[in-house]
PDB file of C-alpha atoms in Angstrom:
ATOM      1  CA  UNK A   1      -2.573 -25.854  11.840  1.00 43.00           C
ATOM      2  CA  UNK A   2      -1.523 -28.345  14.380  1.00 42.00           C
ATOM      3  CA  UNK A   3       1.437 -29.862  12.544  1.00 45.00           C
ATOM      4  CA  UNK A   4       4.904 -29.652  14.086  1.00 40.00           C
ATOM      5  CA  UNK A   5       7.851 -28.696  11.762  1.00 46.00           C
ATOM      6  CA  UNK A   6      11.536 -29.126  11.793  1.00 67.00           C
ATOM      7  CA  UNK A   7      11.929 -25.470  10.776  1.00 87.00           C
ATOM      8  CA  UNK A   8      12.456 -23.067  13.712  1.00 93.00           C
ATOM      9  CA  UNK A   9      11.798 -19.343  13.947  1.00 97.00           C
ATOM     10  CA  UNK A  10      14.277 -16.855  15.507  1.00 97.00           C
ATOM     11  CA  UNK A  11      12.340 -13.947  16.741  1.00 98.00           C
ATOM     12  CA  UNK A  12      14.153 -10.497  16.508  1.00 98.00           C
ATOM     13  CA  UNK A  13      12.376  -7.756  18.481  1.00 96.00           C
ATOM     14  CA  UNK A  14      13.566  -4.494  19.902  1.00 91.00           C
ATOM     15  CA  UNK A  15      13.001  -0.770  19.910  1.00 85.00           C
ATOM     16  CA  UNK A  16      12.224   0.967  16.575  1.00 80.00           C
ATOM     17  CA  UNK A  17      15.615   1.783  14.906  1.00 80.00           C
ATOM     18  CA  UNK A  18      17.622  -0.629  17.010  1.00 84.00           C
ATOM     19  CA  UNK A  19      19.020  -2.692  14.074  1.00 86.00           C
ATOM     20  CA  UNK A  20      16.861  -5.720  14.129  1.00 91.00           C
ATOM     21  CA  UNK A  21      16.161  -5.493  10.350  1.00 91.00           C
ATOM     22  CA  UNK A  22      19.825  -5.306   9.615  1.00 90.00           C
ATOM     23  CA  UNK A  23      20.551  -8.308  11.823  1.00 95.00           C
ATOM     24  CA  UNK A  24      17.834 -10.268   9.904  1.00 95.00           C
ATOM     25  CA  UNK A  25      19.145  -9.210   6.490  1.00 94.00           C
ATOM     26  CA  UNK A  26      22.684 -10.101   7.401  1.00 93.00           C
ATOM     27  CA  UNK A  27      21.599 -13.557   8.671  1.00 94.00           C
ATOM     28  CA  UNK A  28      21.124 -14.940   5.189  1.00 92.00           C
ATOM     29  CA  UNK A  29      17.916 -16.605   6.363  1.00 95.00           C
ATOM     30  CA  UNK A  30      14.373 -16.166   4.999  1.00 95.00           C
ATOM     31  CA  UNK A  31      12.956 -13.101   6.669  1.00 96.00           C
ATOM     32  CA  UNK A  32       9.372 -12.449   7.663  1.00 97.00           C
ATOM     33  CA  UNK A  33       8.992  -8.771   8.258  1.00 95.00           C
ATOM     34  CA  UNK A  34       6.327  -8.638  10.958  1.00 95.00           C
ATOM     35  CA  UNK A  35       5.791  -4.885  10.596  1.00 92.00           C
ATOM     36  CA  UNK A  36       3.997  -5.723   7.407  1.00 94.00           C
ATOM     37  CA  UNK A  37       1.182  -7.048   9.625  1.00 95.00           C
ATOM     38  CA  UNK A  38       0.235  -3.578  10.805  1.00 92.00           C
ATOM     39  CA  UNK A  39      -3.411  -2.647  10.452  1.00 90.00           C
ATOM     40  CA  UNK A  40      -4.452  -0.195   7.774  1.00 89.00           C
ATOM     41  CA  UNK A  41      -4.486   3.496   8.848  1.00 86.00           C
ATOM     42  CA  UNK A  42      -8.259   3.892   8.362  1.00 88.00           C
ATOM     43  CA  UNK A  43      -9.166   1.147  10.776  1.00 86.00           C
ATOM     44  CA  UNK A  44     -11.396   2.907  13.370  1.00 83.00           C
ATOM     45  CA  UNK A  45     -10.117   0.609  16.146  1.00 80.00           C
ATOM     46  CA  UNK A  46      -6.502   1.806  15.865  1.00 87.00           C
ATOM     47  CA  UNK A  47      -5.101   3.231  19.017  1.00 87.00           C
ATOM     48  CA  UNK A  48      -4.178   6.943  19.160  1.00 87.00           C
ATOM     49  CA  UNK A  49      -1.730   9.128  21.143  1.00 84.00           C
ATOM     50  CA  UNK A  50      -1.706  12.886  21.600  1.00 82.00           C
ATOM     51  CA  UNK A  51       1.424  15.091  21.172  1.00 69.00           C
ATOM     52  CA  UNK A  52       0.573  18.551  22.368  1.00 73.00           C
ATOM     53  CA  UNK A  53      -2.603  19.396  20.380  1.00 77.00           C
ATOM     54  CA  UNK A  54      -2.081  16.717  17.734  1.00 78.00           C
ATOM     55  CA  UNK A  55      -3.754  13.292  17.898  1.00 81.00           C
ATOM     56  CA  UNK A  56      -2.094  10.687  15.839  1.00 80.00           C
ATOM     57  CA  UNK A  57      -2.241   6.824  15.413  1.00 81.00           C
ATOM     58  CA  UNK A  58      -0.062   5.192  18.032  1.00 82.00           C
ATOM     59  CA  UNK A  59       1.866   2.763  15.760  1.00 78.00           C
ATOM     60  CA  UNK A  60       3.857   1.701  18.882  1.00 78.00           C
ATOM     61  CA  UNK A  61       0.813   0.197  20.487  1.00 85.00           C
ATOM     62  CA  UNK A  62       0.627  -3.580  19.918  1.00 86.00           C
ATOM     63  CA  UNK A  63      -3.130  -3.099  19.164  1.00 88.00           C
ATOM     64  CA  UNK A  64      -2.134  -1.495  15.837  1.00 90.00           C
ATOM     65  CA  UNK A  65      -0.691  -4.874  14.746  1.00 90.00           C
ATOM     66  CA  UNK A  66      -2.223  -8.345  13.953  1.00 92.00           C
ATOM     67  CA  UNK A  67      -0.420 -10.832  15.896  1.00 93.00           C
ATOM     68  CA  UNK A  68      -2.655 -13.767  14.933  1.00 94.00           C
ATOM     69  CA  UNK A  69      -2.145 -13.176  11.212  1.00 94.00           C
ATOM     70  CA  UNK A  70       1.657 -12.998  11.814  1.00 96.00           C
ATOM     71  CA  UNK A  71       1.736 -16.283  13.684  1.00 96.00           C
ATOM     72  CA  UNK A  72      -0.419 -18.002  11.123  1.00 97.00           C
ATOM     73  CA  UNK A  73       1.911 -16.857   8.236  1.00 97.00           C
ATOM     74  CA  UNK A  74       4.966 -18.112  10.080  1.00 97.00           C
ATOM     75  CA  UNK A  75       3.342 -21.554  10.671  1.00 96.00           C
ATOM     76  CA  UNK A  76       2.229 -21.878   7.075  1.00 96.00           C
ATOM     77  CA  UNK A  77       5.834 -20.994   5.989  1.00 96.00           C
ATOM     78  CA  UNK A  78       7.505 -23.396   8.299  1.00 94.00           C
ATOM     79  CA  UNK A  79       5.039 -26.303   7.562  1.00 93.00           C
ATOM     80  CA  UNK A  80       4.537 -25.885   3.776  1.00 93.00           C
ATOM     81  CA  UNK A  81       7.684 -24.061   2.699  1.00 94.00           C
ATOM     82  CA  UNK A  82       5.842 -21.130   1.083  1.00 96.00           C
ATOM     83  CA  UNK A  83       3.384 -18.344   2.210  1.00 97.00           C
ATOM     84  CA  UNK A  84       1.827 -15.127   0.932  1.00 96.00           C
ATOM     85  CA  UNK A  85       2.676 -12.183   3.155  1.00 96.00           C
ATOM     86  CA  UNK A  86       1.359  -8.551   2.984  1.00 95.00           C
ATOM     87  CA  UNK A  87       3.402  -5.670   1.802  1.00 94.00           C
ATOM     88  CA  UNK A  88       2.815  -2.587   4.104  1.00 91.00           C
ATOM     89  CA  UNK A  89       3.624   0.928   3.097  1.00 87.00           C
ATOM     90  CA  UNK A  90       4.505   2.863   6.370  1.00 79.00           C
ATOM     91  CA  UNK A  91       4.330   6.229   4.647  1.00 78.00           C
ATOM     92  CA  UNK A  92       0.845   5.507   3.314  1.00 85.00           C
ATOM     93  CA  UNK A  93      -0.197   3.528   6.521  1.00 84.00           C
ATOM     94  CA  UNK A  94      -1.726   0.693   4.626  1.00 88.00           C
ATOM     95  CA  UNK A  95      -1.125  -2.537   2.823  1.00 89.00           C
ATOM     96  CA  UNK A  96      -0.391  -2.193  -0.852  1.00 93.00           C
ATOM     97  CA  UNK A  97      -0.192  -5.816  -1.919  1.00 94.00           C
ATOM     98  CA  UNK A  98       1.358  -9.203  -1.127  1.00 95.00           C
ATOM     99  CA  UNK A  99       4.425 -11.287  -1.994  1.00 94.00           C
ATOM    100  CA  UNK A 100       5.427 -14.852  -1.898  1.00 97.00           C
ATOM    101  CA  UNK A 101       8.100 -15.940   0.531  1.00 95.00           C
ATOM    102  CA  UNK A 102       9.690 -19.339   0.058  1.00 95.00           C
ATOM    103  CA  UNK A 103      11.660 -21.421   2.602  1.00 92.00           C
ATOM    104  CA  UNK A 104      13.909 -23.262   0.172  1.00 90.00           C
ATOM    105  CA  UNK A 105      16.229 -25.604   1.979  1.00 89.00           C
ATOM    106  CA  UNK A 106      16.465 -23.270   5.002  1.00 91.00           C
ATOM    107  CA  UNK A 107      15.662 -24.794   8.388  1.00 92.00           C
ATOM    108  CA  UNK A 108      15.483 -21.477  10.229  1.00 95.00           C
ATOM    109  CA  UNK A 109      13.434 -18.392   9.684  1.00 96.00           C
ATOM    110  CA  UNK A 110      14.044 -15.006  10.922  1.00 97.00           C
ATOM    111  CA  UNK A 111      10.957 -13.019  12.080  1.00 97.00           C
ATOM    112  CA  UNK A 112      11.674  -9.419  12.900  1.00 96.00           C
ATOM    113  CA  UNK A 113       9.552  -6.516  13.963  1.00 94.00           C
ATOM    114  CA  UNK A 114       8.680  -4.011  16.651  1.00 90.00           C
ATOM    115  CA  UNK A 115       6.059  -6.350  18.191  1.00 92.00           C
ATOM    116  CA  UNK A 116       7.870  -9.568  17.496  1.00 95.00           C
ATOM    117  CA  UNK A 117       8.008 -10.401  21.313  1.00 95.00           C
ATOM    118  CA  UNK A 118       4.219 -10.595  21.261  1.00 95.00           C
ATOM    119  CA  UNK A 119       4.462 -13.810  19.140  1.00 96.00           C
ATOM    120  CA  UNK A 120       7.037 -15.629  21.216  1.00 97.00           C
ATOM    121  CA  UNK A 121       4.728 -17.535  23.523  1.00 97.00           C
ATOM    122  CA  UNK A 122       2.449 -18.628  20.692  1.00 97.00           C
ATOM    123  CA  UNK A 123       5.240 -19.714  18.499  1.00 97.00           C
ATOM    124  CA  UNK A 124       6.543 -21.756  21.400  1.00 97.00           C
ATOM    125  CA  UNK A 125       3.123 -23.289  21.865  1.00 96.00           C
ATOM    126  CA  UNK A 126       2.948 -24.210  18.268  1.00 95.00           C
ATOM    127  CA  UNK A 127       6.446 -25.839  18.398  1.00 94.00           C
ATOM    128  CA  UNK A 128       8.111 -23.312  16.060  1.00 95.00           C
ATOM    129  CA  UNK A 129      10.245 -21.137  18.335  1.00 96.00           C
ATOM    130  CA  UNK A 130      14.012 -21.593  17.862  1.00 95.00           C
ATOM    131  CA  UNK A 131      15.047 -18.514  19.967  1.00 96.00           C
ATOM    132  CA  UNK A 132      14.044 -14.903  20.836  1.00 97.00           C
ATOM    133  CA  UNK A 133      16.304 -11.931  20.864  1.00 97.00           C
ATOM    134  CA  UNK A 134      15.830  -8.251  21.801  1.00 96.00           C
ATOM    135  CA  UNK A 135      18.251  -6.154  19.722  1.00 94.00           C
ATOM    136  CA  UNK A 136      19.183  -2.899  21.453  1.00 89.00           C
ATOM    137  CA  UNK A 137      21.676  -0.045  21.588  1.00 82.00           C
ATOM    138  CA  UNK A 138      22.015   2.880  24.085  1.00 78.00           C
ATOM    139  CA  UNK A 139      18.662   4.625  23.610  1.00 76.00           C
ATOM    140  CA  UNK A 140      20.353   7.895  22.358  1.00 77.00           C
ATOM    141  CA  UNK A 141      22.151   5.877  19.589  1.00 77.00           C
ATOM    142  CA  UNK A 142      18.828   4.294  18.724  1.00 77.00           C
ATOM    143  CA  UNK A 143      17.141   7.678  18.489  1.00 77.00           C
ATOM    144  CA  UNK A 144      19.744   8.967  16.006  1.00 79.00           C
ATOM    145  CA  UNK A 145      19.680   5.771  13.915  1.00 75.00           C
ATOM    146  CA  UNK A 146      15.885   5.782  13.869  1.00 77.00           C
ATOM    147  CA  UNK A 147      15.634   9.411  12.752  1.00 80.00           C
ATOM    148  CA  UNK A 148      18.111   9.003   9.998  1.00 80.00           C
ATOM    149  CA  UNK A 149      16.248   5.885   8.734  1.00 81.00           C
ATOM    150  CA  UNK A 150      12.847   7.516   8.893  1.00 76.00           C
ATOM    151  CA  UNK A 151      13.989  10.624   7.173  1.00 82.00           C
ATOM    152  CA  UNK A 152      15.698   8.583   4.343  1.00 81.00           C
ATOM    153  CA  UNK A 153      12.556   6.446   3.866  1.00 78.00           C
ATOM    154  CA  UNK A 154      10.208   9.549   4.186  1.00 79.00           C
ATOM    155  CA  UNK A 155       8.157   7.658   6.600  1.00 77.00           C
ATOM    156  CA  UNK A 156       6.263  10.616   8.250  1.00 78.00           C
ATOM    157  CA  UNK A 157       6.676  14.437   8.312  1.00 82.00           C
ATOM    158  CA  UNK A 158       9.728  15.719  10.286  1.00 81.00           C
ATOM    159  CA  UNK A 159       7.627  17.214  13.226  1.00 79.00           C
ATOM    160  CA  UNK A 160       5.934  13.804  13.695  1.00 79.00           C
ATOM    161  CA  UNK A 161       9.213  11.963  13.615  1.00 79.00           C
ATOM    162  CA  UNK A 162      10.852  14.179  16.138  1.00 82.00           C
ATOM    163  CA  UNK A 163       7.859  14.056  18.542  1.00 78.00           C
ATOM    164  CA  UNK A 164       7.581  10.357  18.151  1.00 75.00           C
ATOM    165  CA  UNK A 165      11.353   9.822  18.435  1.00 75.00           C
ATOM    166  CA  UNK A 166      11.552  11.703  21.666  1.00 79.00           C
ATOM    167  CA  UNK A 167       8.601   9.750  23.043  1.00 72.00           C
ATOM    168  CA  UNK A 168      10.236   6.463  21.969  1.00 75.00           C
ATOM    169  CA  UNK A 169      13.601   7.379  23.520  1.00 77.00           C
ATOM    170  CA  UNK A 170      11.987   7.948  26.869  1.00 80.00           C
ATOM    171  CA  UNK A 171       9.987   4.697  26.561  1.00 79.00           C
ATOM    172  CA  UNK A 172      12.891   2.579  25.283  1.00 81.00           C
ATOM    173  CA  UNK A 173      13.967   0.989  28.719  1.00 83.00           C
ATOM    174  CA  UNK A 174      10.394  -0.148  29.207  1.00 85.00           C
ATOM    175  CA  UNK A 175      10.240  -1.644  25.625  1.00 87.00           C
ATOM    176  CA  UNK A 176      13.365  -3.626  26.314  1.00 87.00           C
ATOM    177  CA  UNK A 177      12.054  -4.763  29.726  1.00 90.00           C
ATOM    178  CA  UNK A 178       8.761  -5.974  28.089  1.00 93.00           C
ATOM    179  CA  UNK A 179      10.667  -7.997  25.555  1.00 95.00           C
ATOM    180  CA  UNK A 180      12.704  -9.571  28.242  1.00 96.00           C
ATOM    181  CA  UNK A 181       9.566 -10.429  30.230  1.00 96.00           C
ATOM    182  CA  UNK A 182       8.307 -12.204  27.013  1.00 96.00           C
ATOM    183  CA  UNK A 183      11.329 -14.403  26.942  1.00 96.00           C
ATOM    184  CA  UNK A 184      13.707 -12.395  24.731  1.00 97.00           C
ATOM    185  CA  UNK A 185      17.425 -12.090  25.471  1.00 96.00           C
ATOM    186  CA  UNK A 186      18.878  -8.538  25.006  1.00 95.00           C
ATOM    187  CA  UNK A 187      21.868  -8.280  22.677  1.00 95.00           C
ATOM    188  CA  UNK A 188      23.653  -5.647  20.671  1.00 92.00           C
ATOM    189  CA  UNK A 189      23.255  -6.042  16.844  1.00 91.00           C
ATOM    190  CA  UNK A 190      26.687  -7.600  16.578  1.00 92.00           C
ATOM    191  CA  UNK A 191      26.097 -10.014  19.420  1.00 95.00           C
ATOM    192  CA  UNK A 192      22.755 -10.873  17.846  1.00 96.00           C
ATOM    193  CA  UNK A 193      24.324 -11.568  14.413  1.00 95.00           C
ATOM    194  CA  UNK A 194      26.728 -14.048  15.938  1.00 95.00           C
ATOM    195  CA  UNK A 195      24.005 -15.703  17.979  1.00 95.00           C
ATOM    196  CA  UNK A 196      21.566 -16.088  15.088  1.00 95.00           C
ATOM    197  CA  UNK A 197      24.352 -17.772  13.064  1.00 93.00           C
ATOM    198  CA  UNK A 198      24.855 -20.293  15.887  1.00 93.00           C
ATOM    199  CA  UNK A 199      21.137 -20.982  16.247  1.00 90.00           C
ATOM    200  CA  UNK A 200      20.746 -21.465  12.442  1.00 88.00           C
ATOM    201  CA  UNK A 201      23.758 -23.933  12.429  1.00 85.00           C
ATOM    202  CA  UNK A 202      22.216 -25.901  15.335  1.00 80.00           C
ATOM    203  CA  UNK A 203      18.869 -26.100  13.584  1.00 74.00           C
ATOM    204  CA  UNK A 204      20.454 -27.447  10.332  1.00 70.00           C
ATOM    205  CA  UNK A 205      22.208 -30.063  12.484  1.00 58.00           C
ATOM    206  CA  UNK A 206      19.058 -31.617  13.983  1.00 59.00           C
TER     207      UNK A 206
END
């Protein structure tokens, strides 16, 4: 996979619940949902974390996710115009199938996910990176938005969501700082929407 493509990837990372999925959806671009590259919940190598007396899979650890497969899928899409990507059910903690994503006449792809910052350097090396953004709110706002989303989608039992949410709220500044260290620029969702539109327009004009 050494070919270079005119198509560029806008990476959208940020804390869970920060609004990156909504930014991607509102962009009008083809969207690769990088959270679909999580590993299955029965993988013995998945990292764990302990809350009180309960040990659960640490889905916020980058080791629970397949960065190589995500980068390969993005390159296939950008260079061939179509790719098969997995469909991941977070409530079941496993992949349930695949679907075909087509580029059409788009020259920019949005790639969003919790660990999206982890692919920035590799996408740049492959000549595919158009920009990298860390979507973020105040961490209390993110906590509320995340909890509402997770309850609506029945992602996990309420006690797990509350324990995980409290942990994530405390860790959020470090998550944003790590994304910045990987080359992502922090923006609010509204700022990110405007910026993605500018990047997409510039990519089309090449």
